[in-house]
Amino acid sequence: MRSLLFSLRRVTLLSRHHHQQPHAFAPIRTRSIPINPTSSFPYLLRHSSSSSHPNGDDAKVAGPLVEYERRIVAGELLDGDLCQLGTLRELQRLYDELVQSADACRLDRYSASAKPTRSNWFWNKFVSPHSSVSPVKGLYLYGGVGTGKTMLMDLFFHQLPSSWRAQRIHFHNFMLSVHSRLQMHKGLEDPLEVVGLEIADEAILLCLDEFMVNDVADALILNRLFRHLFNNGIVLVATSNRAPDNLYERGLQRDLFLPFIAALKERCVVREIGSSVDYRKLTSAEEGFYFIGRDISGLLKQKFQQLVGDEPAGPQVVEVVMGRKLQVPLAADGCAYFLFEELCDRPLGAADYLGLFKKFHTLALEGVPMFGLHNRTAAYRFVTLVMYETKARLLCTAEGSPLELLESIVTIADAQQIAPRTSSRSRKSDDIDLCVDNELGFAKDRTISRLTEMNSKEYLEQHSTMLQEKQPSL
């Protein structure tokens, strides 16, 4: 009886969904996130262009590869490497298959087949339950740091017809939305089933950037969640630094996560983007706001004061996520100042950092240490803090360069390549502070790359332009 009441309640929820304000996961399809090669790949851009691409609504021939070639001919982009071109062809294949199967995939939000109704949902749930797996397989792109995964997925996403139920979202944000939804449906028999129905109702084509699993709670959720999502017809496009078989490697209770890997490989074409070039590091590297040395907090505070100007700085309390509050020691004019320990030696996570960057466009972080075995947890938090999606400006003082900070973090494979001890090297000196951690080791290159990019001339100029655009016109 309880299951029946729950299902009837869900019927009502679905029937009202299109007449209510959408959940935080929405908007579903928006053109407000422009492709900006200057952000991740300034090397590609010869000059800025104000011309907009022909969307799928207007063009008979369209898609990511078509648009890429158009920009090459127009002189807007330089030729990419062969690895990127091969991936673009795979994205073009997916685009063409989706266009041909748009009705069967229920992509168009205005199509009658895409609109859930009480009778259809009730019939499929109880009378004739069956899987609605999409006839089109998705795409899982993985590769090293700076190989162009995000840029290529964005190029694909922005060629989709605006009427399609498609969502492009960072994996961190996606999981925050999932946890928020689970809280809303707490107490139901299977809240993940409801969450899966909600997400599939909002977006049939789901583009997740930077798929990375290092949390046991997320790992246990993903298997059941994506079983519901795939059965509801979701088509997944994802980017990651890890191959599917290496996701959540050596994680707790990984055996419960393995069915998700199998489902991912079954429902997605898996493609590696190989490149020896980290294109983020091809920006015009400058010192920026990254200062190396000990006892130079005065310099950081001076730079902070220059940014806030005449605005008085003082302590603030900000709400970051789901009612949680965070004490900011010093803040003014969209800028926040923290000691490293205040952000990375406390029990904070991705949700807190995302909430913080929604309140502040600039973060000053004093005293970033060298990382190793002794402060591995703080290293995890620092890596999470350096979140690419925020497009934030980071000022910091550190004990070493980005490469030096993470030099003692290695993967298991890297550790096996380290030269064995000799008689002149004691075990103590050999093992001192070496942190063997696969997740951190894989995140290491990405963090170094992003810190380098965030202090490049192009990145800082883009950030200044963003702030100017946000200022109200007089």
CSV table of C-alpha atoms in Angstrom, one decimal:
chain,number,residue,atom,x,y,z
A,1,MET,CA,0.0,0.0,0.0
A,2,ARG,CA,2.8,2.4,0.8
A,3,SER,CA,4.4,1.7,-2.6
A,4,LEU,CA,1.1,2.5,-4.3
A,5,LEU,CA,0.7,5.8,-2.3
A,6,PHE,CA,4.2,6.7,-3.1
A,7,SER,CA,3.7,6.1,-6.8
A,8,LEU,CA,0.5,8.0,-6.9
A,9,ARG,CA,2.3,10.9,-5.2
A,10,ARG,CA,5.0,10.7,-7.9
A,11,VAL,CA,2.3,10.8,-10.6
A,12,THR,CA,1.0,14.1,-9.2
A,13,LEU,CA,4.6,15.4,-8.9
A,14,LEU,CA,5.3,14.7,-12.5
A,15,SER,CA,2.0,16.1,-13.8
A,16,ARG,CA,2.7,19.4,-12.0
A,17,HIS,CA,6.3,19.6,-12.9
A,18,HIS,CA,5.9,21.6,-16.1
A,19,HIS,CA,3.7,24.2,-14.3
A,20,GLN,CA,6.1,24.9,-11.4
A,21,GLN,CA,9.3,26.7,-11.1
A,22,PRO,CA,12.1,24.3,-12.1
A,23,HIS,CA,14.5,22.8,-9.6
A,24,ALA,CA,18.0,24.2,-9.1
A,25,PHE,CA,19.2,21.7,-11.6
A,26,ALA,CA,17.5,23.8,-14.3
A,27,PRO,CA,17.6,25.7,-16.6
A,28,ILE,CA,17.7,22.7,-19.0
A,29,ARG,CA,19.0,24.3,-22.2
A,30,THR,CA,20.5,27.7,-22.2
A,31,ARG,CA,22.6,29.8,-24.6
A,32,SER,CA,23.9,31.9,-21.7
A,33,ILE,CA,27.1,29.8,-21.4
A,34,PRO,CA,29.0,30.9,-24.5
A,35,ILE,CA,32.0,28.9,-25.9
A,36,ASN,CA,35.0,30.8,-24.8
A,37,PRO,CA,38.2,29.4,-26.1
A,38,THR,CA,40.1,32.1,-24.4
A,39,SER,CA,39.3,30.5,-21.1
A,40,SER,CA,40.7,27.1,-21.6
A,41,PHE,CA,42.5,27.4,-24.9
A,42,PRO,CA,43.6,30.9,-25.7
A,43,TYR,CA,46.2,29.5,-28.1
A,44,LEU,CA,43.4,28.6,-30.5
A,45,LEU,CA,41.9,32.0,-30.9
A,46,ARG,CA,43.4,34.3,-33.4
A,47,HIS,CA,40.9,37.1,-32.9
A,48,SER,CA,37.6,37.4,-31.2
A,49,SER,CA,34.4,36.8,-33.2
A,50,SER,CA,31.0,38.2,-32.7
A,51,SER,CA,29.4,35.9,-35.2
A,52,SER,CA,27.1,33.3,-33.8
A,53,HIS,CA,26.9,29.7,-35.0
A,54,PRO,CA,23.9,28.4,-37.0
A,55,ASN,CA,22.0,26.4,-34.4
A,56,GLY,CA,20.4,23.1,-35.4
A,57,ASP,CA,17.1,24.9,-35.8
A,58,ASP,CA,18.4,26.9,-38.8
A,59,ALA,CA,21.0,24.8,-40.5
A,60,LYS,CA,20.6,21.6,-42.5
A,61,VAL,CA,24.2,20.7,-42.0
A,62,ALA,CA,25.5,21.3,-38.5
A,63,GLY,CA,27.3,19.8,-35.6
A,64,PRO,CA,30.6,20.2,-33.8
A,65,LEU,CA,32.9,19.1,-36.6
A,66,VAL,CA,31.1,21.3,-39.1
A,67,GLU,CA,31.3,24.3,-36.8
A,68,TYR,CA,35.0,23.5,-36.0
A,69,GLU,CA,35.8,23.4,-39.7
A,70,ARG,CA,33.9,26.6,-40.3
A,71,ARG,CA,35.9,28.4,-37.7
A,72,ILE,CA,39.2,27.1,-39.2
A,73,VAL,CA,38.2,28.4,-42.6
A,74,ALA,CA,37.1,31.8,-41.1
A,75,GLY,CA,40.5,32.1,-39.3
A,76,GLU,CA,38.9,32.1,-35.9
A,77,LEU,CA,40.7,28.9,-34.8
A,78,LEU,CA,44.1,27.4,-35.5
A,79,ASP,CA,44.2,23.8,-36.6
A,80,GLY,CA,44.0,21.3,-33.7
A,81,ASP,CA,46.0,18.1,-33.3
A,82,LEU,CA,44.9,14.8,-34.8
A,83,CYS,CA,43.7,13.5,-31.4
A,84,GLN,CA,41.2,16.4,-31.2
A,85,LEU,CA,40.1,16.0,-34.7
A,86,GLY,CA,39.5,12.3,-34.2
A,87,THR,CA,37.4,13.1,-31.1
A,88,LEU,CA,35.5,15.7,-33.0
A,89,ARG,CA,34.5,13.1,-35.6
A,90,GLU,CA,33.2,10.9,-32.8
A,91,LEU,CA,31.2,13.8,-31.4
A,92,GLN,CA,29.9,14.6,-34.9
A,93,ARG,CA,28.8,10.9,-35.3
A,94,LEU,CA,26.9,11.2,-32.0
A,95,TYR,CA,25.3,14.5,-33.0
A,96,ASP,CA,24.1,13.0,-36.3
A,97,GLU,CA,22.7,9.9,-34.6
A,98,LEU,CA,20.8,12.1,-32.1
A,99,VAL,CA,19.3,14.3,-34.9
A,100,GLN,CA,18.2,11.2,-36.7
A,101,SER,CA,16.7,9.6,-33.5
A,102,ALA,CA,15.4,12.8,-31.9
A,103,ASP,CA,11.8,11.5,-31.7
A,104,ALA,CA,12.8,8.1,-30.4
A,105,CYS,CA,15.1,9.7,-27.8
A,106,ARG,CA,12.3,12.2,-26.8
A,107,LEU,CA,14.8,15.0,-27.1
A,108,ASP,CA,12.4,17.8,-28.1
A,109,ARG,CA,10.8,19.2,-25.1
A,110,TYR,CA,7.8,20.5,-27.1
A,111,SER,CA,7.1,17.0,-28.6
A,112,ALA,CA,4.1,15.2,-27.2
A,113,SER,CA,6.2,12.1,-26.7
A,114,ALA,CA,8.5,14.0,-24.4
A,115,LYS,CA,5.9,15.2,-22.1
A,116,PRO,CA,5.1,13.0,-19.2
A,117,THR,CA,1.4,12.4,-18.4
A,118,ARG,CA,-0.4,10.8,-15.5
A,119,SER,CA,-1.8,8.0,-17.6
A,120,ASN,CA,1.4,7.2,-19.5
A,121,TRP,CA,3.6,7.2,-16.4
A,122,PHE,CA,1.1,5.1,-14.4
A,123,TRP,CA,0.7,2.6,-17.3
A,124,ASN,CA,4.5,2.2,-17.8
A,125,LYS,CA,5.0,1.9,-14.0
A,126,PHE,CA,2.4,-0.6,-13.1
A,127,VAL,CA,0.6,-2.2,-16.0
A,128,SER,CA,3.4,-2.5,-18.6
A,129,PRO,CA,6.7,-1.8,-16.9
A,130,HIS,CA,9.6,-1.8,-19.3
A,131,SER,CA,13.0,-0.1,-19.9
A,132,SER,CA,13.1,3.0,-22.1
A,133,VAL,CA,16.8,2.7,-22.8
A,134,SER,CA,17.9,5.2,-25.5
A,135,PRO,CA,18.6,3.7,-29.0
A,136,VAL,CA,21.7,6.0,-29.1
A,137,LYS,CA,24.8,5.3,-27.1
A,138,GLY,CA,26.5,8.2,-25.4
A,139,LEU,CA,30.2,9.1,-25.3
A,140,TYR,CA,32.8,9.0,-22.5
A,141,LEU,CA,35.9,11.1,-23.3
A,142,TYR,CA,39.0,10.7,-21.1
A,143,GLY,CA,42.6,11.8,-21.3
A,144,GLY,CA,45.3,13.8,-19.6
A,145,VAL,CA,45.3,17.3,-18.4
A,146,GLY,CA,44.7,20.1,-21.0
A,147,THR,CA,44.0,17.8,-23.9
A,148,GLY,CA,40.8,19.7,-24.8
A,149,LYS,CA,38.1,17.5,-23.4
A,150,THR,CA,36.0,20.4,-21.9
A,151,MET,CA,36.4,22.6,-25.0
A,152,LEU,CA,35.3,19.7,-27.3
A,153,MET,CA,32.3,18.9,-25.2
A,154,ASP,CA,31.3,22.5,-25.1
A,155,LEU,CA,31.6,22.8,-28.9
A,156,PHE,CA,29.3,19.8,-29.2
A,157,PHE,CA,26.8,21.1,-26.6
A,158,HIS,CA,26.5,24.5,-28.2
A,159,GLN,CA,25.5,23.1,-31.6
A,160,LEU,CA,22.4,21.3,-30.2
A,161,PRO,CA,19.0,22.6,-31.1
A,162,SER,CA,17.7,24.9,-28.4
A,163,SER,CA,14.5,23.0,-28.1
A,164,TRP,CA,16.3,19.8,-27.0
A,165,ARG,CA,16.2,18.7,-23.4
A,166,ALA,CA,19.9,18.9,-22.8
A,167,GLN,CA,22.0,19.9,-19.8
A,168,ARG,CA,25.7,20.7,-19.5
A,169,ILE,CA,26.9,20.7,-15.9
A,170,HIS,CA,30.1,20.1,-14.0
A,171,PHE,CA,30.1,16.7,-12.2
A,172,HIS,CA,30.6,18.4,-8.8
A,173,ASN,CA,27.5,20.5,-9.3
A,174,PHE,CA,25.6,17.5,-10.6
A,175,MET,CA,26.3,15.5,-7.5
A,176,LEU,CA,25.4,18.5,-5.3
A,177,SER,CA,22.0,18.6,-7.1
A,178,VAL,CA,21.5,14.9,-6.6
A,179,HIS,CA,22.2,15.1,-2.8
A,180,SER,CA,19.9,18.1,-2.5
A,181,ARG,CA,17.1,16.2,-4.3
A,182,LEU,CA,17.6,13.1,-2.1
A,183,GLN,CA,17.1,15.4,0.9
A,184,MET,CA,13.8,16.6,-0.5
A,185,HIS,CA,12.6,13.1,-1.0
A,186,LYS,CA,13.9,11.7,2.2
A,187,GLY,CA,11.6,9.1,3.7
A,188,LEU,CA,10.3,7.7,0.4
A,189,GLU,CA,10.7,4.1,-0.4
A,190,ASP,CA,13.2,4.7,-3.2
A,191,PRO,CA,14.2,8.4,-3.4
A,192,LEU,CA,16.8,7.6,-6.1
A,193,GLU,CA,14.1,6.4,-8.4
A,194,VAL,CA,12.3,9.7,-8.0
A,195,VAL,CA,15.5,11.6,-8.5
A,196,GLY,CA,16.2,9.6,-11.7
A,197,LEU,CA,12.7,10.4,-13.0
A,198,GLU,CA,13.1,14.1,-12.3
A,199,ILE,CA,16.5,14.4,-14.0
A,200,ALA,CA,15.3,12.4,-17.0
A,201,ASP,CA,12.2,14.6,-17.2
A,202,GLU,CA,14.4,17.7,-17.3
A,203,ALA,CA,17.3,16.5,-19.5
A,204,ILE,CA,17.5,13.5,-21.7
A,205,LEU,CA,20.9,14.4,-23.0
A,206,LEU,CA,23.2,14.9,-20.0
A,207,CYS,CA,26.7,16.3,-20.5
A,208,LEU,CA,28.9,15.9,-17.4
A,209,ASP,CA,32.3,17.6,-17.3
A,210,GLU,CA,35.2,16.3,-15.2
A,211,PHE,CA,33.7,13.0,-14.0
A,212,MET,CA,35.7,12.0,-11.0
A,213,VAL,CA,34.7,9.7,-8.1
A,214,ASN,CA,36.6,9.8,-4.8
A,215,ASP,CA,33.8,9.8,-2.3
A,216,VAL,CA,32.3,6.6,-1.0
A,217,ALA,CA,28.8,8.1,-0.7
A,218,ASP,CA,28.9,9.2,-4.3
A,219,ALA,CA,30.2,5.9,-5.4
A,220,LEU,CA,27.4,4.0,-3.8
A,221,ILE,CA,24.8,6.4,-5.2
A,222,LEU,CA,26.0,6.4,-8.8
A,223,ASN,CA,25.4,2.7,-9.5
A,224,ARG,CA,21.7,2.8,-8.6
A,225,LEU,CA,21.1,6.4,-9.9
A,226,PHE,CA,22.4,5.7,-13.4
A,227,ARG,CA,20.6,2.4,-13.6
A,228,HIS,CA,17.4,4.5,-13.2
A,229,LEU,CA,18.7,7.2,-15.6
A,230,PHE,CA,19.7,4.8,-18.4
A,231,ASN,CA,16.4,3.0,-18.0
A,232,ASN,CA,14.7,6.3,-18.4
A,233,GLY,CA,16.4,7.0,-21.7
A,234,ILE,CA,19.3,9.3,-20.6
A,235,VAL,CA,22.1,9.7,-23.1
A,236,LEU,CA,25.4,10.5,-21.3
A,237,VAL,CA,28.3,12.6,-22.6
A,238,ALA,CA,31.1,12.8,-20.1
A,239,THR,CA,34.7,14.0,-19.8
A,240,SER,CA,37.2,12.6,-17.3
A,241,ASN,CA,40.9,12.3,-16.6
A,242,ARG,CA,40.3,8.6,-15.8
A,243,ALA,CA,39.4,5.6,-18.0
A,244,PRO,CA,36.2,4.0,-16.8
A,245,ASP,CA,38.0,1.0,-15.4
A,246,ASN,CA,40.2,3.3,-13.3
A,247,LEU,CA,37.3,5.3,-11.7
A,248,TYR,CA,37.2,5.1,-7.9
A,249,GLU,CA,40.3,2.9,-8.0
A,250,ARG,CA,41.1,1.3,-4.7
A,251,GLY,CA,38.1,3.1,-3.1
A,252,LEU,CA,36.1,1.7,-0.2
A,253,GLN,CA,33.5,-0.9,-1.1
A,254,ARG,CA,34.5,-0.6,-4.8
A,255,ASP,CA,32.9,-3.9,-5.6
A,256,LEU,CA,29.5,-2.1,-5.2
A,257,PHE,CA,30.7,0.4,-7.7
A,258,LEU,CA,31.8,-2.0,-10.4
A,259,PRO,CA,28.3,-2.6,-11.9
A,260,PHE,CA,28.2,1.2,-12.7
A,261,ILE,CA,31.5,0.9,-14.7
A,262,ALA,CA,30.0,-2.0,-16.6
A,263,ALA,CA,26.8,0.0,-17.3
A,264,LEU,CA,28.9,3.0,-18.3
A,265,LYS,CA,30.9,1.0,-20.9
A,266,GLU,CA,27.7,-0.6,-22.2
A,267,ARG,CA,25.8,2.7,-22.6
A,268,CYS,CA,28.7,4.9,-23.9
A,269,VAL,CA,31.3,4.7,-26.5
A,270,VAL,CA,34.6,5.2,-24.7
A,271,ARG,CA,37.3,7.3,-26.4
A,272,GLU,CA,40.7,8.4,-25.1
A,273,ILE,CA,42.0,11.8,-26.1
A,274,GLY,CA,45.8,11.4,-26.3
A,275,SER,CA,48.1,14.4,-26.5
A,276,SER,CA,51.5,15.2,-25.2
A,277,VAL,CA,50.6,18.9,-25.0
A,278,ASP,CA,48.9,20.6,-22.1
A,279,TYR,CA,47.3,23.5,-23.9
A,280,ARG,CA,46.5,25.4,-20.7
A,281,LYS,CA,50.2,25.9,-20.1
A,282,LEU,CA,50.6,27.5,-23.6
A,283,THR,CA,49.0,30.7,-22.2
A,284,SER,CA,51.3,33.7,-21.6
A,285,ALA,CA,52.7,32.6,-18.2
A,286,GLU,CA,53.2,35.4,-15.8
A,287,GLU,CA,53.7,35.7,-12.1
A,288,GLY,CA,50.1,36.9,-11.7
A,289,PHE,CA,49.0,36.7,-8.1
A,290,TYR,CA,51.0,33.6,-7.1
A,291,PHE,CA,53.7,34.6,-4.7
A,292,ILE,CA,56.4,32.1,-3.6
A,293,GLY,CA,58.1,32.4,-0.2
A,294,ARG,CA,57.7,32.3,3.5
A,295,ASP,CA,56.7,35.2,5.7
A,296,ILE,CA,55.3,37.3,2.8
A,297,SER,CA,51.8,37.7,4.1
A,298,GLY,CA,52.2,41.5,4.1
A,299,LEU,CA,52.6,41.4,0.3
A,300,LEU,CA,49.4,39.4,-0.1
A,301,LYS,CA,47.4,41.7,2.2
A,302,GLN,CA,48.8,44.7,0.2
A,303,LYS,CA,47.5,43.2,-3.1
A,304,PHE,CA,44.2,42.4,-1.5
A,305,GLN,CA,43.8,45.9,-0.3
A,306,GLN,CA,44.6,47.2,-3.8
A,307,LEU,CA,41.8,45.1,-5.2
A,308,VAL,CA,39.1,46.2,-2.7
A,309,GLY,CA,40.1,49.8,-2.9
A,310,ASP,CA,38.3,52.1,-0.5
A,311,GLU,CA,35.8,49.4,0.4
A,312,PRO,CA,36.2,48.7,4.2
A,313,ALA,CA,37.1,45.0,4.7
A,314,GLY,CA,36.0,43.0,7.7
A,315,PRO,CA,34.7,39.6,8.9
A,316,GLN,CA,31.5,38.2,7.2
A,317,VAL,CA,29.3,35.2,7.6
A,318,VAL,CA,28.0,33.7,4.3
A,319,GLU,CA,25.6,30.9,3.6
A,320,VAL,CA,27.3,28.4,1.3
A,321,VAL,CA,24.9,25.5,0.8
A,322,MET,CA,21.7,24.1,2.3
A,323,GLY,CA,21.8,26.5,5.3
A,324,ARG,CA,25.4,25.9,6.1
A,325,LYS,CA,27.3,29.1,7.1
A,326,LEU,CA,31.0,29.9,6.7
A,327,GLN,CA,33.0,32.5,8.6
A,328,VAL,CA,35.0,34.7,6.3
A,329,PRO,CA,37.9,36.4,8.2
A,330,LEU,CA,38.2,39.3,5.9
A,331,ALA,CA,35.9,40.3,3.0
A,332,ALA,CA,35.0,43.3,0.9
A,333,ASP,CA,33.8,44.1,-2.7
A,334,GLY,CA,33.5,40.5,-3.8
A,335,CYS,CA,37.0,39.5,-2.4
A,336,ALA,CA,37.6,37.1,0.5
A,337,TYR,CA,40.8,36.6,2.5
A,338,PHE,CA,41.6,33.3,4.3
A,339,LEU,CA,44.6,31.6,5.9
A,340,PHE,CA,45.2,28.2,4.3
A,341,GLU,CA,44.3,26.4,7.5
A,342,GLU,CA,40.9,28.1,7.6
A,343,LEU,CA,39.8,26.6,4.3
A,344,CYS,CA,41.8,23.4,3.9
A,345,ASP,CA,42.4,22.1,7.5
A,346,ARG,CA,38.7,22.3,8.4
A,347,PRO,CA,35.9,19.7,7.4
A,348,LEU,CA,34.9,21.5,4.3
A,349,GLY,CA,34.1,20.1,0.9
A,350,ALA,CA,33.1,20.8,-2.7
A,351,ALA,CA,29.7,22.2,-1.7
A,352,ASP,CA,31.2,24.7,0.6
A,353,TYR,CA,33.8,25.9,-1.9
A,354,LEU,CA,31.2,26.2,-4.7
A,355,GLY,CA,29.0,28.2,-2.4
A,356,LEU,CA,31.9,30.4,-1.4
A,357,PHE,CA,32.8,31.2,-5.0
A,358,LYS,CA,29.2,32.1,-5.7
A,359,LYS,CA,29.6,34.9,-3.2
A,360,PHE,CA,33.1,36.0,-4.0
A,361,HIS,CA,34.8,36.4,-7.4
A,362,THR,CA,38.3,36.7,-5.8
A,363,LEU,CA,40.0,34.5,-3.2
A,364,ALA,CA,43.2,35.4,-1.3
A,365,LEU,CA,44.8,32.3,0.3
A,366,GLU,CA,47.7,32.8,2.6
A,367,GLY,CA,50.3,30.1,3.3
A,368,VAL,CA,49.8,27.2,1.0
A,369,PRO,CA,52.3,24.5,2.2
A,370,MET,CA,54.2,21.7,0.5
A,371,PHE,CA,51.9,18.6,0.4
A,372,GLY,CA,52.8,15.1,1.4
A,373,LEU,CA,51.7,12.2,3.6
A,374,HIS,CA,51.5,14.4,6.7
A,375,ASN,CA,48.8,16.7,5.2
A,376,ARG,CA,47.1,14.5,2.6
A,377,THR,CA,43.6,15.5,3.7
A,378,ALA,CA,44.5,19.1,3.3
A,379,ALA,CA,45.9,18.4,-0.2
A,380,TYR,CA,42.5,16.8,-1.2
A,381,ARG,CA,40.7,19.9,0.0
A,382,PHE,CA,43.1,22.2,-1.8
A,383,VAL,CA,42.7,20.3,-5.1
A,384,THR,CA,38.9,20.6,-4.7
A,385,LEU,CA,39.2,24.3,-3.9
A,386,VAL,CA,41.1,25.0,-7.2
A,387,MET,CA,37.9,24.5,-9.2
A,388,TYR,CA,38.1,25.4,-12.8
A,389,GLU,CA,34.4,25.9,-13.3
A,390,THR,CA,34.2,29.0,-11.0
A,391,LYS,CA,36.3,31.2,-13.2
A,392,ALA,CA,37.5,32.8,-10.0
A,393,ARG,CA,40.6,34.8,-9.4
A,394,LEU,CA,43.1,33.3,-6.9
A,395,LEU,CA,45.7,35.2,-5.0
A,396,CYS,CA,48.0,33.1,-2.8
A,397,THR,CA,51.3,32.8,-1.1
A,398,ALA,CA,52.9,29.4,-1.2
A,399,GLU,CA,56.1,27.6,-0.1
A,400,GLY,CA,56.8,26.6,-3.7
A,401,SER,CA,55.7,26.6,-7.3
A,402,PRO,CA,52.6,24.6,-8.3
A,403,LEU,CA,54.9,21.8,-9.4
A,404,GLU,CA,56.9,21.8,-6.2
A,405,LEU,CA,53.8,21.9,-3.9
A,406,LEU,CA,52.6,18.5,-5.2
A,407,GLU,CA,56.0,16.9,-5.9
A,408,SER,CA,55.6,14.3,-3.1
A,409,ILE,CA,52.2,13.2,-4.3
A,410,VAL,CA,52.5,10.1,-6.6
A,411,THR,CA,50.3,7.4,-8.0
A,412,ILE,CA,51.0,3.7,-7.3
A,413,ALA,CA,52.4,3.3,-10.8
A,414,ASP,CA,54.7,6.3,-10.2
A,415,ALA,CA,55.8,5.0,-6.9
A,416,GLN,CA,56.8,1.7,-8.5
A,417,GLN,CA,59.1,3.6,-10.9
A,418,ILE,CA,61.0,5.4,-8.1
A,419,ALA,CA,64.5,4.1,-7.9
A,420,PRO,CA,65.0,1.5,-5.1
A,421,ARG,CA,67.0,2.3,-2.0
A,422,THR,CA,70.7,2.0,-2.0
A,423,SER,CA,73.1,1.5,0.9
A,424,SER,CA,73.6,5.2,1.1
A,425,ARG,CA,69.8,6.0,1.4
A,426,SER,CA,68.1,5.0,4.6
A,427,ARG,CA,64.5,3.9,4.7
A,428,LYS,CA,63.6,7.0,6.7
A,429,SER,CA,65.0,9.4,4.1
A,430,ASP,CA,63.5,7.4,1.2
A,431,ASP,CA,60.0,7.2,2.5
A,432,ILE,CA,59.8,10.6,4.2
A,433,ASP,CA,56.5,12.3,3.4
A,434,LEU,CA,56.0,10.5,0.1
A,435,CYS,CA,52.2,10.3,-0.4
A,436,VAL,CA,51.2,7.4,-2.6
A,437,ASP,CA,47.6,8.1,-3.5
A,438,ASN,CA,46.0,7.3,-6.9
A,439,GLU,CA,43.2,9.9,-6.7
A,440,LEU,CA,45.5,12.7,-5.6
A,441,GLY,CA,48.2,11.5,-8.1
A,442,PHE,CA,45.8,11.8,-11.0
A,443,ALA,CA,44.5,15.1,-9.8
A,444,LYS,CA,48.0,16.5,-9.4
A,445,ASP,CA,48.6,17.3,-13.0
A,446,ARG,CA,45.2,18.9,-13.4
A,447,THR,CA,45.8,21.1,-10.3
A,448,ILE,CA,49.3,22.2,-11.5
A,449,SER,CA,47.8,23.0,-14.9
A,450,ARG,CA,45.0,25.1,-13.5
A,451,LEU,CA,47.1,27.0,-11.1
A,452,THR,CA,49.4,27.9,-14.1
A,453,GLU,CA,46.4,28.9,-16.2
A,454,MET,CA,44.8,31.0,-13.5
A,455,ASN,CA,47.9,33.1,-13.3
A,456,SER,CA,48.3,33.6,-17.0
A,457,LYS,CA,47.8,37.0,-18.7
A,458,GLU,CA,44.8,35.7,-20.7
A,459,TYR,CA,42.9,34.3,-17.7
A,460,LEU,CA,43.4,37.4,-15.6
A,461,GLU,CA,42.3,39.7,-18.5
A,462,GLN,CA,39.2,37.6,-19.0
A,463,HIS,CA,38.4,37.8,-15.3
A,464,SER,CA,38.8,41.6,-15.4
A,465,THR,CA,36.5,41.8,-18.4
A,466,MET,CA,33.9,39.6,-16.6
A,467,LEU,CA,33.9,42.0,-13.6
A,468,GLN,CA,33.5,45.0,-15.9
A,469,GLU,CA,30.6,43.5,-17.6
A,470,LYS,CA,28.9,42.8,-14.3
A,471,GLN,CA,29.2,46.4,-13.1
A,472,PRO,CA,26.0,48.4,-13.5
A,473,SER,CA,26.1,50.9,-16.3
A,474,LEU,CA,25.9,54.6,-15.2
